[in-house]
Short mmCIF file of C-alpha atoms and ligand atoms in Angstrom, two decimals:
data_model
loop_
_atom_site.label_atom_id
_atom_site.label_comp_id
_atom_site.label_asym_id
_atom_site.label_seq_id
_atom_site.Cartn_x
_atom_site.Cartn_y
_atom_site.Cartn_z
CA MET C 647 29.37 2.02 -6.95
CA LYS C 648 31.33 5.06 -7.74
CA GLY C 649 29.30 8.62 -8.79
CA VAL C 650 26.12 7.25 -7.11
CA LYS C 651 24.67 10.08 -5.39
CA VAL C 652 24.33 9.27 -1.69
CA MET C 653 21.62 10.02 0.69
CA LYS C 654 21.10 10.41 3.69
CA VAL C 655 18.82 8.59 5.66
CA TYR C 656 18.66 8.56 9.32
CA ALA C 657 16.76 4.80 9.73
CA ASP C 658 16.88 3.52 13.10
CA ASN C 659 14.51 5.85 15.25
CA ALA C 660 13.44 2.47 17.14
CA ALA C 661 17.34 2.73 18.96
CA THR C 662 17.20 6.14 19.67
CA THR C 663 15.93 9.18 17.71
CA LYS C 664 17.01 13.02 17.39
CA MET C 665 15.92 15.53 20.14
CA SER C 666 13.08 17.38 18.72
CA LYS C 667 13.18 20.99 18.99
CA THR C 668 10.36 22.03 21.03
CA ALA C 669 12.69 19.45 23.94
CA ILE C 670 15.83 21.62 23.11
CA ASP C 671 13.97 24.67 23.63
CA ALA C 672 12.43 23.21 26.96
CA MET C 673 15.57 22.03 27.98
CA VAL C 674 18.09 24.92 27.44
CA ALA C 675 15.34 27.32 28.95
CA CYS C 676 15.11 25.22 31.81
CA MET C 677 18.57 25.29 32.40
CA ASN C 678 18.70 28.92 32.04
CA GLU C 679 16.56 30.04 33.94
CA ASN C 680 15.36 27.57 36.19
CA PHE C 681 18.26 25.74 37.51
CA GLY C 682 17.17 25.84 41.38
CA ASN C 683 17.15 22.49 43.24
CA PRO C 684 13.97 21.70 43.60
CA SER C 685 14.14 20.24 47.35
CA SER C 686 15.24 23.65 48.52
CA LEU C 687 13.21 25.63 50.15
CA TYR C 688 13.79 29.45 49.13
CA SER C 689 12.08 30.70 45.92
CA ILE C 690 14.70 29.51 43.23
CA GLY C 691 14.49 25.92 44.44
CA GLN C 692 10.33 26.28 43.92
CA ARG C 693 10.65 27.38 40.72
CA ALA C 694 12.01 23.95 39.89
CA LYS C 695 9.82 21.70 42.45
CA GLU C 696 6.95 23.63 39.96
CA ALA C 697 8.43 23.10 36.94
CA LEU C 698 8.40 19.35 37.48
CA ASP C 699 5.00 19.22 39.32
CA ASP C 700 3.83 20.48 35.75
CA ALA C 701 5.64 17.99 34.06
CA ARG C 702 3.93 15.93 36.28
CA ALA C 703 0.86 16.76 35.40
CA ARG C 704 1.46 16.82 32.17
CA ALA C 705 2.93 13.85 31.74
CA ALA C 706 0.21 11.98 32.95
CA LYS C 707 -2.19 13.83 31.12
CA CYS C 708 -0.89 12.52 28.39
CA LEU C 709 -1.60 8.58 29.34
CA GLY C 710 -4.77 9.27 30.64
CA ALA C 711 -3.16 9.07 34.55
CA ASP C 712 -3.29 11.33 37.00
CA SER C 713 -0.27 13.39 38.46
CA GLY C 714 0.75 10.89 41.95
CA GLU C 715 0.92 7.92 39.61
CA ILE C 716 3.93 9.08 37.75
CA LEU C 717 7.46 8.28 39.08
CA PHE C 718 10.34 9.75 36.80
CA THR C 719 13.32 7.84 35.88
CA GLY C 720 16.39 7.00 34.05
CA GLY C 721 15.70 6.02 31.66
CA GLY C 722 12.84 2.73 29.90
CA SER C 723 15.28 0.17 31.78
CA GLU C 724 15.18 1.96 35.31
CA ALA C 725 11.25 2.07 35.00
CA ASP C 726 11.34 -1.59 33.74
CA ASN C 727 13.57 -2.95 36.74
CA GLN C 728 11.48 -0.60 38.86
CA ALA C 729 8.01 -2.50 38.25
CA LEU C 730 8.93 -5.61 38.22
CA LEU C 731 10.99 -5.58 41.14
CA THR C 732 8.55 -3.62 43.09
CA ALA C 733 5.77 -6.60 41.33
CA ALA C 734 8.03 -8.83 42.94
CA LYS C 735 8.33 -7.56 46.55
CA LEU C 736 4.38 -7.26 46.39
CA GLY C 737 4.01 -10.76 44.76
CA ALA C 738 6.71 -12.31 47.65
CA ALA C 739 4.24 -10.59 50.27
CA GLN C 740 1.09 -12.63 49.42
CA GLY C 741 3.06 -15.95 48.69
CA LYS C 742 2.55 -14.91 44.82
CA LYS C 743 5.98 -16.07 43.07
CA HIS C 744 4.72 -16.66 39.43
CA MET C 745 4.89 -14.24 36.71
CA ILE C 746 4.27 -14.80 33.74
CA SER C 747 5.67 -12.59 30.57
CA THR C 748 6.65 -13.07 26.36
CA LYS C 749 10.18 -14.71 24.87
CA PHE C 750 10.66 -11.27 23.00
CA GLU C 751 11.05 -8.45 25.68
CA HIS C 752 13.34 -6.78 25.71
CA HIS C 753 16.42 -6.79 28.13
CA ALA C 754 16.09 -4.60 30.60
CA ILE C 755 13.06 -7.42 31.28
CA LEU C 756 14.20 -10.84 30.51
CA HIS C 757 17.87 -9.91 32.27
CA THR C 758 15.22 -8.98 35.42
CA LEU C 759 13.48 -11.89 34.93
CA ALA C 760 16.44 -13.94 34.94
CA LYS C 761 17.45 -12.67 38.44
CA LEU C 762 14.35 -12.88 40.11
CA GLU C 763 14.23 -16.59 39.02
CA LYS C 764 17.27 -17.05 41.13
CA GLU C 765 16.07 -15.80 43.55
CA GLY C 766 12.87 -18.33 43.64
CA PHE C 767 10.33 -17.08 41.35
CA GLU C 768 8.62 -19.38 38.90
CA VAL C 769 8.55 -17.27 35.25
CA LYS C 770 6.75 -17.95 32.55
CA LEU C 771 7.65 -16.66 28.98
CA LEU C 772 4.99 -17.34 26.87
CA ASP C 773 5.72 -17.83 23.06
CA VAL C 774 5.73 -14.96 20.47
CA HIS C 775 3.75 -16.02 16.71
CA GLU C 776 5.05 -15.95 13.88
CA ASN C 777 3.52 -13.06 13.26
CA GLY C 778 5.54 -11.37 15.55
CA LEU C 779 2.04 -11.08 18.53
CA VAL C 780 1.43 -12.60 22.11
CA ARG C 781 -2.18 -13.77 21.90
CA PRO C 782 -4.05 -12.80 24.93
CA ASP C 783 -5.92 -16.51 25.20
CA GLU C 784 -1.79 -17.27 25.93
CA VAL C 785 -1.75 -15.41 29.05
CA ALA C 786 -5.10 -16.45 30.11
CA ALA C 787 -4.57 -19.23 30.52
CA ALA C 788 -0.90 -19.16 31.63
CA LEU C 789 -2.72 -16.47 34.87
CA ARG C 790 -2.67 -19.10 37.90
CA PRO C 791 -3.38 -18.03 41.61
CA ASP C 792 0.33 -17.40 42.67
CA THR C 793 0.56 -15.68 39.75
CA ALA C 794 2.34 -11.92 40.82
CA LEU C 795 2.78 -10.09 37.36
CA VAL C 796 2.08 -10.41 33.78
CA SER C 797 4.88 -8.46 31.72
CA VAL C 798 3.74 -8.10 27.95
CA MET C 799 6.09 -5.32 25.65
CA TYR C 800 2.78 -2.67 24.30
CA ALA C 801 5.37 -2.38 20.87
CA ASN C 802 8.29 -4.85 20.04
CA ASN C 803 11.42 -2.94 19.62
CA GLU C 804 12.56 -5.16 16.82
CA LEU C 805 9.56 -6.30 15.14
CA GLY C 806 7.43 -2.93 15.25
CA THR C 807 4.29 -5.59 16.33
CA VAL C 808 1.86 -3.95 17.92
CA GLN C 809 0.50 -6.12 21.26
CA PRO C 810 -2.96 -7.04 22.21
CA ILE C 811 -2.47 -4.35 25.41
CA SER C 812 -6.43 -4.10 26.03
CA GLU C 813 -7.59 -7.63 25.30
CA ILE C 814 -4.56 -8.82 27.94
CA GLY C 815 -5.00 -5.26 30.29
CA ARG C 816 -8.77 -6.62 30.74
CA ILE C 817 -8.17 -10.68 31.31
CA CYS C 818 -5.11 -9.33 34.30
CA ARG C 819 -8.14 -7.07 35.84
CA GLU C 820 -10.76 -9.72 35.67
CA LYS C 821 -8.66 -12.16 37.71
CA GLY C 822 -6.79 -9.27 39.84
CA VAL C 823 -3.24 -9.63 38.60
CA LEU C 824 -1.06 -6.79 38.15
CA PHE C 825 -0.06 -5.38 34.70
CA HIS C 826 2.76 -4.35 33.26
CA THR C 827 3.43 -2.97 29.47
CA ASP C 828 6.73 -1.79 28.56
CA ALA C 829 5.51 0.30 25.72
CA VAL C 830 9.14 2.54 25.58
CA GLN C 831 8.56 1.66 21.45
CA ALA C 832 4.73 2.58 21.48
CA VAL C 833 4.45 5.81 23.78
CA GLY C 834 4.03 9.04 20.75
CA HIS C 835 3.28 6.29 18.33
CA VAL C 836 -0.27 4.70 19.17
CA LYS C 837 -2.56 6.10 21.38
CA ILE C 838 -2.63 4.72 24.88
CA ASP C 839 -4.83 5.22 27.42
CA VAL C 840 -3.79 3.72 30.78
CA LYS C 841 -6.96 3.41 32.27
CA ALA C 842 -9.04 2.24 29.82
CA GLN C 843 -6.85 -0.05 28.82
CA ASN C 844 -6.32 -1.17 32.20
CA ILE C 845 -2.92 -1.24 32.51
CA ASP C 846 -1.28 -1.41 36.40
CA MET C 847 2.18 0.00 35.59
CA LEU C 848 4.01 1.82 32.18
CA SER C 849 6.97 2.32 31.48
CA LEU C 850 8.82 4.51 29.04
CA ALA C 851 11.29 6.92 27.48
CA GLY C 852 12.11 10.03 26.32
CA HIS C 853 14.49 9.25 23.61
CA LYS C 854 12.48 6.89 21.73
CA PHE C 855 9.91 10.39 21.00
CA HIS C 856 12.19 12.39 20.23
CA GLY C 857 13.27 14.04 24.62
CA PRO C 858 16.57 13.24 26.06
CA LYS C 859 18.28 10.16 26.93
CA GLY C 860 18.50 8.95 30.41
CA VAL C 861 15.63 10.00 31.59
CA GLY C 862 12.02 7.84 31.65
CA LEU C 863 9.22 7.15 33.78
CA LEU C 864 6.95 4.62 35.14
CA TYR C 865 3.34 4.56 35.87
CA ALA C 866 2.63 3.20 38.63
CA ARG C 867 -1.76 2.70 39.34
CA LYS C 868 -2.49 4.55 43.17
CA GLY C 869 -1.70 1.73 45.05
CA ILE C 870 0.78 0.17 44.21
CA ARG C 871 3.40 0.56 46.48
CA LEU C 872 6.84 0.53 44.44
CA THR C 873 10.16 -0.38 45.65
CA ASN C 874 13.47 1.76 45.28
CA LEU C 875 16.42 0.42 43.13
CA ILE C 876 18.02 3.26 44.95
CA GLU C 877 18.16 4.97 48.20
CA GLY C 878 18.78 8.39 49.56
CA GLY C 879 17.00 11.44 49.95
CA ALA C 880 13.43 11.21 49.78
CA GLN C 881 12.65 13.08 46.19
CA GLU C 882 10.30 11.40 44.34
CA GLY C 883 8.18 10.53 47.14
CA GLY C 884 11.23 8.43 48.61
CA LYS C 885 11.00 6.07 45.74
CA ARG C 886 13.76 7.36 43.75
CA ALA C 887 16.43 8.85 45.77
CA GLY C 888 18.79 11.75 44.35
CA THR C 889 18.01 15.27 42.75
CA GLU C 890 15.73 15.32 39.90
CA ASN C 891 16.55 15.18 36.09
CA VAL C 892 14.86 18.38 36.24
CA GLN C 893 15.69 19.91 32.96
CA GLY C 894 15.53 16.50 31.35
CA ILE C 895 12.11 15.94 32.83
CA VAL C 896 10.86 19.26 31.26
CA ALA C 897 12.70 18.37 27.60
CA MET C 898 10.82 14.91 27.76
CA VAL C 899 7.54 15.90 29.10
CA ALA C 900 7.52 18.27 26.22
CA ALA C 901 8.43 15.91 23.92
CA LEU C 902 6.27 13.47 25.22
CA GLU C 903 3.14 16.18 24.64
CA GLU C 904 4.40 16.87 21.28
CA ALA C 905 4.28 13.77 19.52
CA VAL C 906 0.96 12.75 21.46
CA ALA C 907 -0.63 15.46 19.48
CA ASN C 908 0.82 15.12 16.35
CA ILE C 909 -0.41 11.02 16.99
CA ASP C 910 -2.79 10.85 14.29
CA ALA C 911 -1.25 13.55 11.86
CA TYR C 912 2.14 11.18 12.08
CA THR C 913 0.21 7.98 11.58
CA ALA C 914 -1.65 9.18 8.01
CA ARG C 915 1.35 10.78 6.65
CA VAL C 916 4.12 7.94 7.65
CA THR C 917 2.49 4.64 7.58
CA PRO C 918 1.45 4.91 3.53
CA LEU C 919 5.46 5.75 2.97
CA ARG C 920 6.31 2.61 5.52
CA ASP C 921 3.77 0.19 3.35
CA ARG C 922 5.62 1.70 0.41
CA LEU C 923 8.82 0.73 1.72
CA ILE C 924 7.40 -2.81 2.47
CA ALA C 925 6.04 -3.68 -0.81
CA GLY C 926 9.41 -2.60 -2.49
CA LEU C 927 11.50 -4.38 0.09
CA GLU C 928 9.43 -7.39 -0.94
CA GLN C 929 10.78 -6.77 -4.26
CA ILE C 930 13.60 -8.93 -3.14
CA PRO C 931 13.72 -12.35 -3.91
CA HIS C 932 13.89 -14.70 -1.37
CA SER C 933 13.16 -12.14 1.62
CA ILE C 934 10.42 -11.74 4.26
CA LEU C 935 8.77 -8.90 6.10
CA ASN C 936 9.61 -9.88 9.94
CA GLY C 937 5.86 -9.69 11.99
CA ASP C 938 2.27 -8.99 11.65
CA ARG C 939 1.59 -6.51 8.54
CA GLU C 940 -1.29 -4.52 10.18
CA HIS C 941 -0.89 -4.66 13.79
CA ARG C 942 2.80 -2.50 13.59
CA LEU C 943 4.23 0.69 14.35
CA PRO C 944 3.54 3.45 11.81
CA ALA C 945 6.88 3.05 11.01
CA THR C 946 8.92 0.04 11.88
CA VAL C 947 9.97 -2.08 9.08
CA ASN C 948 11.86 -5.63 9.72
CA PHE C 949 12.87 -8.20 6.49
CA CYS C 950 15.17 -11.12 6.96
CA PHE C 951 17.33 -11.56 3.55
CA GLU C 952 18.72 -15.43 3.05
CA GLY C 953 22.28 -15.96 2.48
CA ILE C 954 23.15 -12.76 3.82
CA GLU C 955 24.96 -11.48 6.89
CA GLY C 956 22.92 -8.41 8.79
CA GLU C 957 26.57 -6.56 10.37
CA SER C 958 27.53 -6.41 6.48
CA LEU C 959 24.36 -4.85 5.11
CA LEU C 960 24.54 -2.28 8.25
CA LEU C 961 28.06 -1.50 7.12
CA MET C 962 27.38 -0.81 2.75
CA LEU C 963 24.42 0.67 3.44
CA ASP C 964 26.49 3.65 6.13
CA ASP C 965 28.59 3.66 3.17
CA LYS C 966 25.27 4.80 1.07
CA GLY C 967 24.11 7.47 4.10
CA ILE C 968 21.84 4.76 5.45
CA SER C 969 22.07 4.44 9.47
CA ALA C 970 19.29 0.79 9.98
CA SER C 971 19.92 -1.35 12.51
CA SER C 972 19.76 -5.25 12.39
CA GLY C 973 17.66 -5.96 14.94
CA SER C 974 18.46 -4.28 19.11
CA ALA C 975 21.29 -2.05 19.21
CA CYS C 976 21.89 -4.10 22.29
CA THR C 977 22.52 -7.40 20.87
CA SER C 978 24.77 -5.78 18.04
CA GLY C 979 28.69 -6.64 17.87
CA SER C 980 27.35 -10.14 19.02
CA LEU C 981 27.18 -12.99 16.82
CA ASP C 982 23.60 -14.37 18.33
CA PRO C 983 21.13 -13.49 16.32
CA SER C 984 18.13 -12.32 17.37
CA HIS C 985 16.09 -13.43 20.47
CA VAL C 986 13.18 -11.98 18.96
CA LEU C 987 13.38 -13.90 15.17
CA LEU C 988 14.03 -16.40 16.78
CA ALA C 989 11.36 -16.49 19.12
CA ILE C 990 9.37 -15.80 16.22
CA GLY C 991 11.14 -18.93 14.49
CA ARG C 992 12.96 -17.62 12.43
CA PRO C 993 15.89 -20.25 11.34
CA HIS C 994 19.43 -19.30 12.34
CA ASP C 995 20.71 -18.64 8.80
CA VAL C 996 17.80 -16.50 8.17
CA ALA C 997 17.53 -14.30 11.51
CA HIS C 998 21.16 -12.99 10.67
CA GLY C 999 20.46 -11.65 6.94
CA SER C 1000 17.52 -8.83 9.15
CA LEU C 1001 17.03 -6.04 8.49
CA ARG C 1002 15.49 -3.29 10.59
CA LEU C 1003 14.38 0.44 9.08
CA SER C 1004 12.30 2.91 11.77
CA LEU C 1005 11.31 5.86 9.64
CA GLY C 1006 11.39 9.51 11.17
CA ASP C 1007 8.46 11.26 11.52
CA ASP C 1008 10.22 14.10 9.00
CA ILE C 1009 10.80 11.20 6.58
CA THR C 1010 9.52 11.47 2.31
CA GLU C 1011 9.09 9.56 -0.38
CA GLU C 1012 12.24 10.22 -2.15
CA GLN C 1013 14.10 8.81 1.06
CA VAL C 1014 12.25 5.44 0.85
CA ASP C 1015 12.66 4.63 -2.70
CA TYR C 1016 16.19 5.28 -2.16
CA LEU C 1017 16.69 2.67 0.83
CA ILE C 1018 14.58 -0.26 -1.61
CA LYS C 1019 17.03 0.70 -3.87
CA SER C 1020 19.94 0.77 -1.64
CA VAL C 1021 18.88 -2.57 0.04
CA LYS C 1022 18.42 -4.10 -3.24
CA GLU C 1023 21.59 -3.33 -4.53
CA VAL C 1024 23.66 -4.38 -1.29
CA VAL C 1025 21.67 -7.33 -0.81
CA GLU C 1026 22.56 -8.26 -4.54
CA TYR C 1027 25.97 -7.31 -4.20
CA LEU C 1028 26.37 -9.42 -0.62
CA ARG C 1029 24.42 -12.32 -2.16
CA GLY C 1030 26.88 -12.28 -5.09
CA MET C 1031 29.99 -12.89 -2.77
CA SER C 1032 28.07 -15.60 -0.92
CA PRO C 1033 29.64 -19.05 -1.38
CA LEU C 1034 26.18 -20.51 0.46
CA TRP C 1035 23.64 -18.38 -1.82
CA ARG C 1036 25.91 -20.33 -4.70
CA ASP C 1037 24.90 -23.25 -3.46
CA MET C 1038 21.65 -21.96 -3.16
CA CYS C 1039 21.48 -21.50 -6.74
CA ALA C 1040 23.37 -24.78 -7.87
CA GLY C 1041 19.93 -26.78 -6.13
CA LYS C 1042 22.95 -27.54 -3.85
CA LYS C 1043 21.36 -26.34 -1.02
CA PRO C 1044 17.95 -25.79 -0.70
CA PHE C 1045 16.28 -21.90 0.11
CA ILE C 1046 14.31 -21.94 3.50
CA LEU C 1047 12.60 -18.65 1.89
CA LYS C 1048 10.45 -18.00 -1.01
C1 PLP G 2271 15.31 1.37 24.32
C2 PLP G 2271 14.19 0.79 25.07
C3 PLP G 2271 14.18 0.65 26.33
C4 PLP G 2271 15.28 0.79 27.26
O1 PLP G 2271 15.07 2.30 27.24
P1 PLP G 2271 16.25 2.84 27.85
O2 PLP G 2271 16.32 3.94 27.94
O3 PLP G 2271 17.65 2.85 26.81
O4 PLP G 2271 17.22 2.65 28.90
C5 PLP G 2271 13.14 -0.90 26.96
N1 PLP G 2271 12.55 -1.35 25.96
C6 PLP G 2271 12.32 -1.37 24.95
C7 PLP G 2271 10.80 -1.94 23.95
C8 PLP G 2271 13.09 -0.20 24.64
O5 PLP G 2271 12.65 0.18 23.09
#
């Protein structure tokens, strides 16, 4: 493959995004001009506190929440942990020790639930259907009088499928059960209104919408008494000790506002390019799109290609200037196939040949065509080297994918 033009395409925005100019400018300005400690009483400190209060009010507005309902955290995982531990404590105080979630949550949810299980909670993980969607009627059927929490992610980070959050919210509110959603992949990509959607708690992370890493927030509806994970000073209403990451918070909120304001334009521009990518990759024989075609984030695509290893595919795509993922960044490097692909019923062999492409908001048609061409070439090349593939072609082993 010598002499072939290499184009740079960063197609792993579900793993993290590049900070926007708006976010970087906001961060630099804050560091230069507003370095005070928000807990200090003199004016330099109070200016930092004002920046923090202002960021809180603006973040709340982006979600349809009130200022007092926003707790800044050190990222999405922390917000997820705090939401679940809060629900566990509130539930236990009322003798409720049953929790409902799904099999394809992020590990920040699944590992926390596993910990709670060891502490005596009963955790029901709902099945996810082949289309990568959770069914609201199955959430309703799983509810019990002792259910302390339902936690269903807004959009799945590997598949990109967007869940029926409003329906699930309505069901939970009717039954008076707390409802949390890990919206880390969804915020800034789809429209969210926590009040209209009956969401009690919601987690987000700045770095998934062109803000900085290591900063996120937890929305918790008024009246929900949060459990703190970090003891110390009285910052964040006593619910998260430690001097606030003022510049990170300010930059995250700048990115959030920008993303939320641009959702319509972003969706209109990127969705057709996503669909062009899907159509192109579907031309590869023995491949399958993972997750529903319609209920999908504007920029995330996930495929399985039979007869190849996702890791080899990624390395060869990297040589072609393409950054992609086989699923979540947390599981890459391990030999187990993705728990998400297994949850939607992909057999182990097929799940190993997965590829997630998550496009940026600046993606071009030329780049999409380069992605399609490159993936086709690499899949063909890898299949050519695979004894398993040769057996399948010779009819000695059946194909699983059509
Ligand atoms: C990225 C991600 C997280 C973790 O967020 P961090 O800020 O990296 O801790 C949690 N849930 C989902 C769905 C994610 O995509």
